mmCIF file of C-alpha atoms in Angstrom:
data_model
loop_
_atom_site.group_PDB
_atom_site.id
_atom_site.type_symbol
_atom_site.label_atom_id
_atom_site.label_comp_id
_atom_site.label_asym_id
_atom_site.label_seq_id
_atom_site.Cartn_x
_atom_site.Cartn_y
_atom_site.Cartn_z
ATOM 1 C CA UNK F 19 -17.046 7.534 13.665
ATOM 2 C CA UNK F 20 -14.585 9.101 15.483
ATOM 3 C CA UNK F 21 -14.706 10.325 19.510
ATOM 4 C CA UNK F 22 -13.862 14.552 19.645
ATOM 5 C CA UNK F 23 -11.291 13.220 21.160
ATOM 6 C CA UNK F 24 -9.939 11.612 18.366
ATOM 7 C CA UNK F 25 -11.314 14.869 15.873
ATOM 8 C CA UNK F 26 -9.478 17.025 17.729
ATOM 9 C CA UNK F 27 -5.996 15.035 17.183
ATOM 10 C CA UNK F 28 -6.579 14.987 13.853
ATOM 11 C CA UNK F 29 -4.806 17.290 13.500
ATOM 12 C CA UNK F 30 -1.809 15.328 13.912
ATOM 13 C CA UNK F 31 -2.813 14.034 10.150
ATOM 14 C CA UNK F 32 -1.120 17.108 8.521
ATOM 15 C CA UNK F 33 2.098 15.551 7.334
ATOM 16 C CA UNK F 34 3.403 12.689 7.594
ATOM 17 C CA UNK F 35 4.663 11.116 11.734
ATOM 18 C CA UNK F 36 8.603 9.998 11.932
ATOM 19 C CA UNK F 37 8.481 7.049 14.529
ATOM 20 C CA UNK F 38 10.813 9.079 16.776
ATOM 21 C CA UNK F 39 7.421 11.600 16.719
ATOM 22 C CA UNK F 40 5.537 8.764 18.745
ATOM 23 C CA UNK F 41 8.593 8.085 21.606
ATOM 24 C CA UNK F 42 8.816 4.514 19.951
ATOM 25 C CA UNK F 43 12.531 4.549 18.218
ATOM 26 C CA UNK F 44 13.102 1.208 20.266
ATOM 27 C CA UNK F 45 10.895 -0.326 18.154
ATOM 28 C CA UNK F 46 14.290 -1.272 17.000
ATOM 29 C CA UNK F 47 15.704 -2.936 14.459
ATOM 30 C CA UNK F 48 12.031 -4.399 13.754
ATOM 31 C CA UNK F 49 10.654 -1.253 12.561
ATOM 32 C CA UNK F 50 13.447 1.133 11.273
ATOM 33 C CA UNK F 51 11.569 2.448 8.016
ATOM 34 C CA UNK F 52 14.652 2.596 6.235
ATOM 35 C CA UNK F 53 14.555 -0.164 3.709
ATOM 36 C CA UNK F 54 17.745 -2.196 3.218
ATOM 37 C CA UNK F 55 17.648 -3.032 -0.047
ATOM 38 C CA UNK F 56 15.711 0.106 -1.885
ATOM 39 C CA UNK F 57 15.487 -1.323 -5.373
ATOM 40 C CA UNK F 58 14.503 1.979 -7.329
ATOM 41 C CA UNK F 59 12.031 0.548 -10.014
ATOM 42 C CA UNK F 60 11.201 3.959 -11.102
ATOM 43 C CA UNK F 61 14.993 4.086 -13.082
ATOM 44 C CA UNK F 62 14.403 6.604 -15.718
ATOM 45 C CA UNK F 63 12.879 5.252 -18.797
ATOM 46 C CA UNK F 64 12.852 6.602 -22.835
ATOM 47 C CA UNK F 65 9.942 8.846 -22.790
ATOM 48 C CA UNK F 66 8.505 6.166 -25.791
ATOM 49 C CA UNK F 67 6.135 4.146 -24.916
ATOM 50 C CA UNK F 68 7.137 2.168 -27.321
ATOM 51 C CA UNK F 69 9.572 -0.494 -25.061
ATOM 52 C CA UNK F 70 11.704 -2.543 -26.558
ATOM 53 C CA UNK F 71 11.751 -6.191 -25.756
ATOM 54 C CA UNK F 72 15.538 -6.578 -26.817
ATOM 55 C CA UNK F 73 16.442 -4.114 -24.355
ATOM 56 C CA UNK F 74 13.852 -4.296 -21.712
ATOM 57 C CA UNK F 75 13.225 -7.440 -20.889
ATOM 58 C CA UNK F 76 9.942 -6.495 -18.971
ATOM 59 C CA UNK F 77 9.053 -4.554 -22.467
ATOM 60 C CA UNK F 78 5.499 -6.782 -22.533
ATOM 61 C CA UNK F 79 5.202 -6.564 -19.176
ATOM 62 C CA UNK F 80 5.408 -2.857 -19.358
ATOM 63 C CA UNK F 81 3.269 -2.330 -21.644
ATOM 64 C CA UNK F 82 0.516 -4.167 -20.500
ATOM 65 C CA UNK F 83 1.200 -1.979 -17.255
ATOM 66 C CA UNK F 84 0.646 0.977 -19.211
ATOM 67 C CA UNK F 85 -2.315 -0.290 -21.102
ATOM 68 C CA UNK F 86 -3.762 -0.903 -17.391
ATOM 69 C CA UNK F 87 -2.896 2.725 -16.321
ATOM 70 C CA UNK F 88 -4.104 3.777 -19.508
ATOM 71 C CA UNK F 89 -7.405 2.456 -18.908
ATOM 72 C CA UNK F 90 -8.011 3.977 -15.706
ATOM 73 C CA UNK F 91 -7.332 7.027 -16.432
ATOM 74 C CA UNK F 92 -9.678 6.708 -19.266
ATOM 75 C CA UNK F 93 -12.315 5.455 -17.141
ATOM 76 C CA UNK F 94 -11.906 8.780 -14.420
ATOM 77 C CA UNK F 95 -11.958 11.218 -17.058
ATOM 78 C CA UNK F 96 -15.537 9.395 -18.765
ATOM 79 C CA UNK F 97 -16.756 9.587 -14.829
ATOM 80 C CA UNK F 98 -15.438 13.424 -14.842
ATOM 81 C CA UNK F 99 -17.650 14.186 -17.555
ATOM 82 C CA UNK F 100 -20.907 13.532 -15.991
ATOM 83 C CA UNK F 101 -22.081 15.588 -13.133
ATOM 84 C CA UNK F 102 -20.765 14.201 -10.279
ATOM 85 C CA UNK F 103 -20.583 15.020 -6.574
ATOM 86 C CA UNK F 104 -17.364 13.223 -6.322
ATOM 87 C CA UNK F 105 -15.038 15.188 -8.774
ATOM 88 C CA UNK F 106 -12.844 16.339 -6.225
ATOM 89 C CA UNK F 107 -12.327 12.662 -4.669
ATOM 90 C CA UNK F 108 -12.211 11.176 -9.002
ATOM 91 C CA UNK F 109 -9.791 14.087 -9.864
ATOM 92 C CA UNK F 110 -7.202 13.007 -6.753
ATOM 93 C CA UNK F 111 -7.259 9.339 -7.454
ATOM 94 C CA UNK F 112 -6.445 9.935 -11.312
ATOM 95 C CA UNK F 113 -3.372 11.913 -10.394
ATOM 96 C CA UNK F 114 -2.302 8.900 -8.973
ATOM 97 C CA UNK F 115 -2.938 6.849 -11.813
ATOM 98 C CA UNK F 116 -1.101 9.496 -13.936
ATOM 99 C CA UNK F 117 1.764 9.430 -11.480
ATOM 100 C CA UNK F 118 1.541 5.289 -12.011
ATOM 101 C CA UNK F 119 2.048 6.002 -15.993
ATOM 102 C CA UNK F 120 5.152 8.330 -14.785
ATOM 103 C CA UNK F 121 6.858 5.655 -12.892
ATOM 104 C CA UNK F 122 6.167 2.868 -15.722
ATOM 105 C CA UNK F 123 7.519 5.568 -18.050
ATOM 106 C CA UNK F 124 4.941 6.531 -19.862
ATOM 107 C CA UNK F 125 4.130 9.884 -20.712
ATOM 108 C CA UNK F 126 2.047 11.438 -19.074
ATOM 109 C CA UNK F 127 1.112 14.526 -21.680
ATOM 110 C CA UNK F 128 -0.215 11.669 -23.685
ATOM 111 C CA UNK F 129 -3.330 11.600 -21.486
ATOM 112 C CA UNK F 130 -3.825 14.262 -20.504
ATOM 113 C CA UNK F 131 -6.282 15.592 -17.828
ATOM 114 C CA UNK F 132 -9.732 16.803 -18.589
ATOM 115 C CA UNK F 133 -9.562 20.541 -18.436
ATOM 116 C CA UNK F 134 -11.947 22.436 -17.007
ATOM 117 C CA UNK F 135 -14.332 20.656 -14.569
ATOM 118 C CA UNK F 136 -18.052 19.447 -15.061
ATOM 119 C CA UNK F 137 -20.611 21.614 -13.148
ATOM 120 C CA UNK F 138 -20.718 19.507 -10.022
ATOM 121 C CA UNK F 139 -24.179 18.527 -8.639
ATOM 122 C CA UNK F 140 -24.712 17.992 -5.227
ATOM 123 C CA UNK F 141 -27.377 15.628 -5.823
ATOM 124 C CA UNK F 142 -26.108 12.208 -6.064
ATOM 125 C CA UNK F 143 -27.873 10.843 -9.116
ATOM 126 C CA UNK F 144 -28.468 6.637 -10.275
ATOM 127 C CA UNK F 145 -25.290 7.949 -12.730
ATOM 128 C CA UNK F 146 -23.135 8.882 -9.973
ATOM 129 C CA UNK F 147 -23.725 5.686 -8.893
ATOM 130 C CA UNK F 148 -22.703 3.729 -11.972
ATOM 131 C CA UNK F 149 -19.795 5.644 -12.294
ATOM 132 C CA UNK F 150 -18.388 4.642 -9.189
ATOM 133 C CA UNK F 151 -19.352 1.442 -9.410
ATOM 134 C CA UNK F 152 -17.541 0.858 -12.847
ATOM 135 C CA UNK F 153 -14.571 2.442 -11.228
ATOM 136 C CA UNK F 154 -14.500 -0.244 -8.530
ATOM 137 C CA UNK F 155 -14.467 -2.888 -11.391
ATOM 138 C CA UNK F 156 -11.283 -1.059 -13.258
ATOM 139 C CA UNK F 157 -9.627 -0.806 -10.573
ATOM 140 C CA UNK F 158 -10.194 -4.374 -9.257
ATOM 141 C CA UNK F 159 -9.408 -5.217 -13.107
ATOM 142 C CA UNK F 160 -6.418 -3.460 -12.733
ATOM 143 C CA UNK F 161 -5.221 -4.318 -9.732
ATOM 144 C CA UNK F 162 -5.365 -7.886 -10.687
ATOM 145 C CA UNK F 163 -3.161 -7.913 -14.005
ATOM 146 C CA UNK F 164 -0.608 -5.747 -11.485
ATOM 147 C CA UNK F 165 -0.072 -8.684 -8.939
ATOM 148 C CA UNK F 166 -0.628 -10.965 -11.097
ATOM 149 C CA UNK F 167 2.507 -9.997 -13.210
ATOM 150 C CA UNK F 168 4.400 -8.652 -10.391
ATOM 151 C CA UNK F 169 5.158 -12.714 -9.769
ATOM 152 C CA UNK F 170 7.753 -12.944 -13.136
ATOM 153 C CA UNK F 171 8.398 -9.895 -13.689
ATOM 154 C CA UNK F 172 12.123 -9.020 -12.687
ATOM 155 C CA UNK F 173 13.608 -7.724 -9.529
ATOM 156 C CA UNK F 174 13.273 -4.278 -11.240
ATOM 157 C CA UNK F 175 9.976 -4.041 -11.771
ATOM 158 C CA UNK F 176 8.275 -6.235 -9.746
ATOM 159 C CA UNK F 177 7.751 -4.364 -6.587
ATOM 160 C CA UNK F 178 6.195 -1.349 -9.171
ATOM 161 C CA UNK F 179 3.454 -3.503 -9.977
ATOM 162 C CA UNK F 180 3.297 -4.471 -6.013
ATOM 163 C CA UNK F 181 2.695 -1.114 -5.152
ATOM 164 C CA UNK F 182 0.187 -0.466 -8.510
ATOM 165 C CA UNK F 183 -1.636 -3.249 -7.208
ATOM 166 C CA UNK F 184 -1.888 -2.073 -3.858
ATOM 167 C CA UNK F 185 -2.696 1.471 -4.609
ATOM 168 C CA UNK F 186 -5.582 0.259 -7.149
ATOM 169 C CA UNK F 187 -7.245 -2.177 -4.042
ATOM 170 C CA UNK F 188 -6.468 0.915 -1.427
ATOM 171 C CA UNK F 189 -8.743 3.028 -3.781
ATOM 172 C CA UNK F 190 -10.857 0.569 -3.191
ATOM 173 C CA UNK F 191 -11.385 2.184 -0.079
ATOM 174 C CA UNK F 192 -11.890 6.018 -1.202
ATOM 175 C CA UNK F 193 -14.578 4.859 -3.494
ATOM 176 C CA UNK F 194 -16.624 2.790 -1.387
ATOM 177 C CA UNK O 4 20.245 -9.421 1.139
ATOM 178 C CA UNK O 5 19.313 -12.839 1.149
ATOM 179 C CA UNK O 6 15.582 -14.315 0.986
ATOM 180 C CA UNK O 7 16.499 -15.470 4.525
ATOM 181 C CA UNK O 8 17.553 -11.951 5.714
ATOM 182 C CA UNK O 9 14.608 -9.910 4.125
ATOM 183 C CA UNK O 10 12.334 -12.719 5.820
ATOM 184 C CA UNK O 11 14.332 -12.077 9.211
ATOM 185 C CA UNK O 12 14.051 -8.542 8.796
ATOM 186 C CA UNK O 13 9.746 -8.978 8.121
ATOM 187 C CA UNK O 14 9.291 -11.323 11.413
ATOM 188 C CA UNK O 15 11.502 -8.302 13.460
ATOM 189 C CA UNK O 16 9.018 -5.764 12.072
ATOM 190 C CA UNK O 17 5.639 -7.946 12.236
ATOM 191 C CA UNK O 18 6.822 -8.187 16.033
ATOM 192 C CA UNK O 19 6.952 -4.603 16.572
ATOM 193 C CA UNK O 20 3.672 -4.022 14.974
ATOM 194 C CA UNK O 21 2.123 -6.765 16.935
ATOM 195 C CA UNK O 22 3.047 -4.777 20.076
ATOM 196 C CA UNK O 23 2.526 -1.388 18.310
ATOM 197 C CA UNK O 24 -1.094 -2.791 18.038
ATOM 198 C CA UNK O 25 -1.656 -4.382 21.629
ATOM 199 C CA UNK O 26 -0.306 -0.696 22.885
ATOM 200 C CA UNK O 27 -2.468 1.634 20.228
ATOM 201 C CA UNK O 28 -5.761 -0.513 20.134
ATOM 202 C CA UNK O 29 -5.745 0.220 23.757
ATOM 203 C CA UNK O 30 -6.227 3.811 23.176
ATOM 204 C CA UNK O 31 -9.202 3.519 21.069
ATOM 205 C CA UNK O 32 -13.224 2.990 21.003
ATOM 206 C CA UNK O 33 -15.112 0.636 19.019
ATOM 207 C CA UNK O 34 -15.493 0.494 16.020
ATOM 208 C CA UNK O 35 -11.438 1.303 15.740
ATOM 209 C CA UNK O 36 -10.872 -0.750 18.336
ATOM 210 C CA UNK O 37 -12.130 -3.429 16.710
ATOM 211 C CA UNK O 38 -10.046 -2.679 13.863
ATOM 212 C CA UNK O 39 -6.731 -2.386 15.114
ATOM 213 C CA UNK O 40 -7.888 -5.926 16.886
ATOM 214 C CA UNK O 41 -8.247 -7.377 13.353
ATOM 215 C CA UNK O 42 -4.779 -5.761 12.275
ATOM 216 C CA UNK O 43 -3.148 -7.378 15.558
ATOM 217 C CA UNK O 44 -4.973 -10.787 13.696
ATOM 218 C CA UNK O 45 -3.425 -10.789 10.126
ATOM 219 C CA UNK O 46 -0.195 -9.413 11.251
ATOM 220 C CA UNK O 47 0.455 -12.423 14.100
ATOM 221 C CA UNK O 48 -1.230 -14.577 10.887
ATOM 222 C CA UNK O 49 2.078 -13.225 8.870
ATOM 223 C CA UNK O 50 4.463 -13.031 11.588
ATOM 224 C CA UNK O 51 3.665 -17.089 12.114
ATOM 225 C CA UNK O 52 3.908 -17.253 8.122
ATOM 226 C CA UNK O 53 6.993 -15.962 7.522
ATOM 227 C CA UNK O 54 8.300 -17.995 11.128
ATOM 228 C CA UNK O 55 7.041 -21.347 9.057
ATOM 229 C CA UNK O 56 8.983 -20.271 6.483
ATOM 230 C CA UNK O 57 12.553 -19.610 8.051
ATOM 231 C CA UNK O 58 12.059 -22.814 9.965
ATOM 232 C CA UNK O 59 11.773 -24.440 6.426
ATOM 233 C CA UNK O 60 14.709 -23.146 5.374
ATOM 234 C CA UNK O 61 16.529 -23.515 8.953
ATOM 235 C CA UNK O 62 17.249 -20.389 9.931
ATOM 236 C CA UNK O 63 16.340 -18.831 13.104
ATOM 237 C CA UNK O 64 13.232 -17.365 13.846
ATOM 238 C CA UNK O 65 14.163 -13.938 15.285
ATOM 239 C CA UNK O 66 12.505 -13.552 19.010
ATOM 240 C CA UNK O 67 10.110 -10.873 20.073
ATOM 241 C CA UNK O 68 11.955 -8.103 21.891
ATOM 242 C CA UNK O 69 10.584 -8.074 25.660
ATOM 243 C CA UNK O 70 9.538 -4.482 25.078
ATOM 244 C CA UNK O 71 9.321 -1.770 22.835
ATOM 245 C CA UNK O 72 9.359 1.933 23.621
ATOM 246 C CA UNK O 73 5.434 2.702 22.517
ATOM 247 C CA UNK O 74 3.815 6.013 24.025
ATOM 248 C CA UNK O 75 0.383 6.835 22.785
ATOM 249 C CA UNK O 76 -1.373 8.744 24.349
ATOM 250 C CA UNK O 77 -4.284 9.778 22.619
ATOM 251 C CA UNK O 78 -6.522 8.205 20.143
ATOM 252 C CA UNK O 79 -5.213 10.596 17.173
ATOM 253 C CA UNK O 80 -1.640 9.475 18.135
ATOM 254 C CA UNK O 81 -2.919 5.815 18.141
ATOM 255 C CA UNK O 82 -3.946 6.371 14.687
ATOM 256 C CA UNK O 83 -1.214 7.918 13.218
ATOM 257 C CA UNK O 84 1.017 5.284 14.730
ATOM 258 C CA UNK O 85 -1.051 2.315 12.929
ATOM 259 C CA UNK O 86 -0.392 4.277 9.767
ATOM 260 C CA UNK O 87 3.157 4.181 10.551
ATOM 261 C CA UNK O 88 3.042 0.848 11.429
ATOM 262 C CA UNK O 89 1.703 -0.119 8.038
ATOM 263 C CA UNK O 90 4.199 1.839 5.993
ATOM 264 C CA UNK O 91 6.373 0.537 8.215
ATOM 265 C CA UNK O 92 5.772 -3.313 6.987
ATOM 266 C CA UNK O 93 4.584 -1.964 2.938
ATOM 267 C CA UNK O 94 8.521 -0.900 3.060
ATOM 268 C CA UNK O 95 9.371 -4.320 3.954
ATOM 269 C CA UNK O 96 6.999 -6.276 1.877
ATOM 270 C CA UNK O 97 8.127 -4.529 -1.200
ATOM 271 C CA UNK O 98 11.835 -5.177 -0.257
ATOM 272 C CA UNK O 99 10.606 -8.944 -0.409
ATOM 273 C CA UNK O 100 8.869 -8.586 -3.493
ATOM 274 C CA UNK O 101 12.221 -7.028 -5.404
ATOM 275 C CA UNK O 102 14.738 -9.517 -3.565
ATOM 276 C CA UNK O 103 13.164 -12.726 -4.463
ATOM 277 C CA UNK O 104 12.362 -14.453 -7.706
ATOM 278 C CA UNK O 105 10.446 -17.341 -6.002
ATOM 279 C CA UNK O 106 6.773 -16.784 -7.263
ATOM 280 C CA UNK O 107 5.647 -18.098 -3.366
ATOM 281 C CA UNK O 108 7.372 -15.667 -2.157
ATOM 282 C CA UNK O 109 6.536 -13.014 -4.405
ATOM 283 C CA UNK O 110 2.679 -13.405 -3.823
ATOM 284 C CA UNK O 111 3.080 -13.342 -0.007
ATOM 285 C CA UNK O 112 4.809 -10.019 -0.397
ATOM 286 C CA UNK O 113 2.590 -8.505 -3.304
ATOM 287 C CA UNK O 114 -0.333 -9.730 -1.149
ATOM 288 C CA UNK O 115 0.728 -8.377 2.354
ATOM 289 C CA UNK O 116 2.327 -5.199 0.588
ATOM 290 C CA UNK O 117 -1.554 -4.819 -0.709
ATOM 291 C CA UNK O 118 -3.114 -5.737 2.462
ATOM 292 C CA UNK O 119 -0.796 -3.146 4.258
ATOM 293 C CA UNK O 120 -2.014 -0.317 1.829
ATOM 294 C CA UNK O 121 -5.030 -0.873 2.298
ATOM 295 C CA UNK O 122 -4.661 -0.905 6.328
ATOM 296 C CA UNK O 123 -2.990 2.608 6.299
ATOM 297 C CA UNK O 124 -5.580 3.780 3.921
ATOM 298 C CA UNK O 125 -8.148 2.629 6.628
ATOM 299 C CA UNK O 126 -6.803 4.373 9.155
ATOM 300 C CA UNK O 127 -5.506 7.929 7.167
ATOM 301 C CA UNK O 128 -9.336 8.289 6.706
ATOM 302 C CA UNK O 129 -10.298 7.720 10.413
ATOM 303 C CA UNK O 130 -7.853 10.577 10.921
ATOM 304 C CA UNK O 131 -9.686 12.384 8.657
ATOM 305 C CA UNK O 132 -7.379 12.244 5.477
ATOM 306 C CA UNK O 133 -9.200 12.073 2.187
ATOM 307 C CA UNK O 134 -8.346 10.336 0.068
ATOM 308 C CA UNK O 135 -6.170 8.541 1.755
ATOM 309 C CA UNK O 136 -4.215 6.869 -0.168
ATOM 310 C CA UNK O 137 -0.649 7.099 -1.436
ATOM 311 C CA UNK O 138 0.060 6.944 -4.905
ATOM 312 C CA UNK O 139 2.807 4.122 -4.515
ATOM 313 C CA UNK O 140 2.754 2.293 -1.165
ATOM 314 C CA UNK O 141 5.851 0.835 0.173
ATOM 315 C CA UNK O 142 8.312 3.390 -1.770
#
């Protein structure tokens, strides 16, 4: 897809650019990266699961958050357990669902991750296929409920679910 | 910050990535070329939005800045600046999302957050990144 010229800068994808990498800090006040008003959603939480209504008031919200990243992860590990080409790509994309469970405050020792891998086939099989298939659907699912109750949930935990429901469409993308 | 300054602060940075675009899509063959076209699209579609918006409400409509200091020089660089570009406005679009409780507003910022993502997941794989994607965009 991409020119040698463009392979060959690649390279510049090891870590992550500042602006001022690319000669563009004029982009000025419209691009500083530094958000103004950082509301940290990810304020630390009781490890239990079990929230609270009278003292969260997102406590339903929450938990059908969790339920969501619950589910996922749930629905990697069944795709981990069949041989699978794509265990390396399924194993990445449930860390990040685990790290979503983290920052709802659930715990993430309660699910944990498969250990020990499947022998990986090379061979794509019709299974392989499924698998990513139903993967597309949870996370489409998923992604859903997120933005969906991003819209009354409050200022603290609304822009979670924005990003949950933007990282569950981007992986949209890595399973295509 | 008010509703009025976060969407103040999003037209500032849709301008920048508007001419971020015009500068990197420049720098690139087809099919990205094409891409970063379609970015330059849906960001001018927001930039308008949001203008709509603070005209609603009265308040200026920040202008575009005559120029901004983009080099880019080669297609990788073009790349990585489109990522940065779409963190860039995630940032922003979750700021929106968190300083609002106007469910209008909320879906144009859990929608463009999303959109964003997904952008900067796009082009972290045409540098060769895989996955791709970041656990929590816009944090």
């Amino acid at each position: 897809m991409l020119g040698a010229g463009a392979l060959a800068a690649g390279r510049l994808g090891a870590g992550r650019l500042g602006i001022g990498a690319l000669g563009i800090e004029a982009l000025g006040g419209g691009l500083s990266l530094t958000a103004c008003t950082r509301t940290d959603s990810s304020d630390p939480l009781p490890p239990d699961e079990d929230v609270d209504a009278s003292v969260d008031p997102d406590g339903q919200v929450r938990a059908a958050a969790l339920t969501r990243e619950r589910a996922l992860l749930a629905a990697y590990d069944a795709a981990l357990l069949a041989p699978t080409s794509s265990a390396g790509l399924l194993r990445r994309l449930r860390a990040e669902h685990a790290e979503h469970l983290a920052a709802l405050g659930g715990d993430p020792a309660a699910s944990p991750a498969p250990s020990g891998s499947p022998a990986a086939s090379a061979t794509p099989s019709p299974s392989r296929a499924r698998g990513l298939t139903a993967l597309r659907a949870a996370e489409r699912s998923a992604a859903r409920g997120h933005a969906r109750d991003a819209l009354g949930a409050s200022r603290q935990l609304a822009p979670l679910l924005a990003s949950l429901a933007a990282a569950e469409t981007s992986h949209l993308e890595a399973l295509a | 910050m008010s509703e009025t300054d976060l969407l103040r602060a999003l037209v500032e940075a849709e301008h920048a990535a508007i001419y971020g675009y015009g500068v990197l899509g420049g720098r690139l063959s087809d099919p990205l070329r094409e891409a970063a076209q379609r970015a330059d699209d849906a960001h001018r579609a927001r930039r308008d939005q949001l203008a709509v918006l603070l005209q609603a409400r009265r308040a200026e409509v920040p202008p575009t800045q005559a120029a901004y200091d983009v080099a880019v020089s080669r297609p990788g660089a073009a790349l990585a600046l489109a990522v940065r570009l779409e963190e860039g406005m995630a940032l922003r679009w979750r700021d929106l999302v968190g300083g609002t409780d106007d469910r209008t507003l909320r879906k144009l910022g859990v929608d463009a957050l999303t959109e964003s993502a997904v952008r900067a997941t796009q082009w972290r794989r045409a540098l060769g990144r895989r996955p791709g994607t970041v656990a929590l965009p816009g944090s």
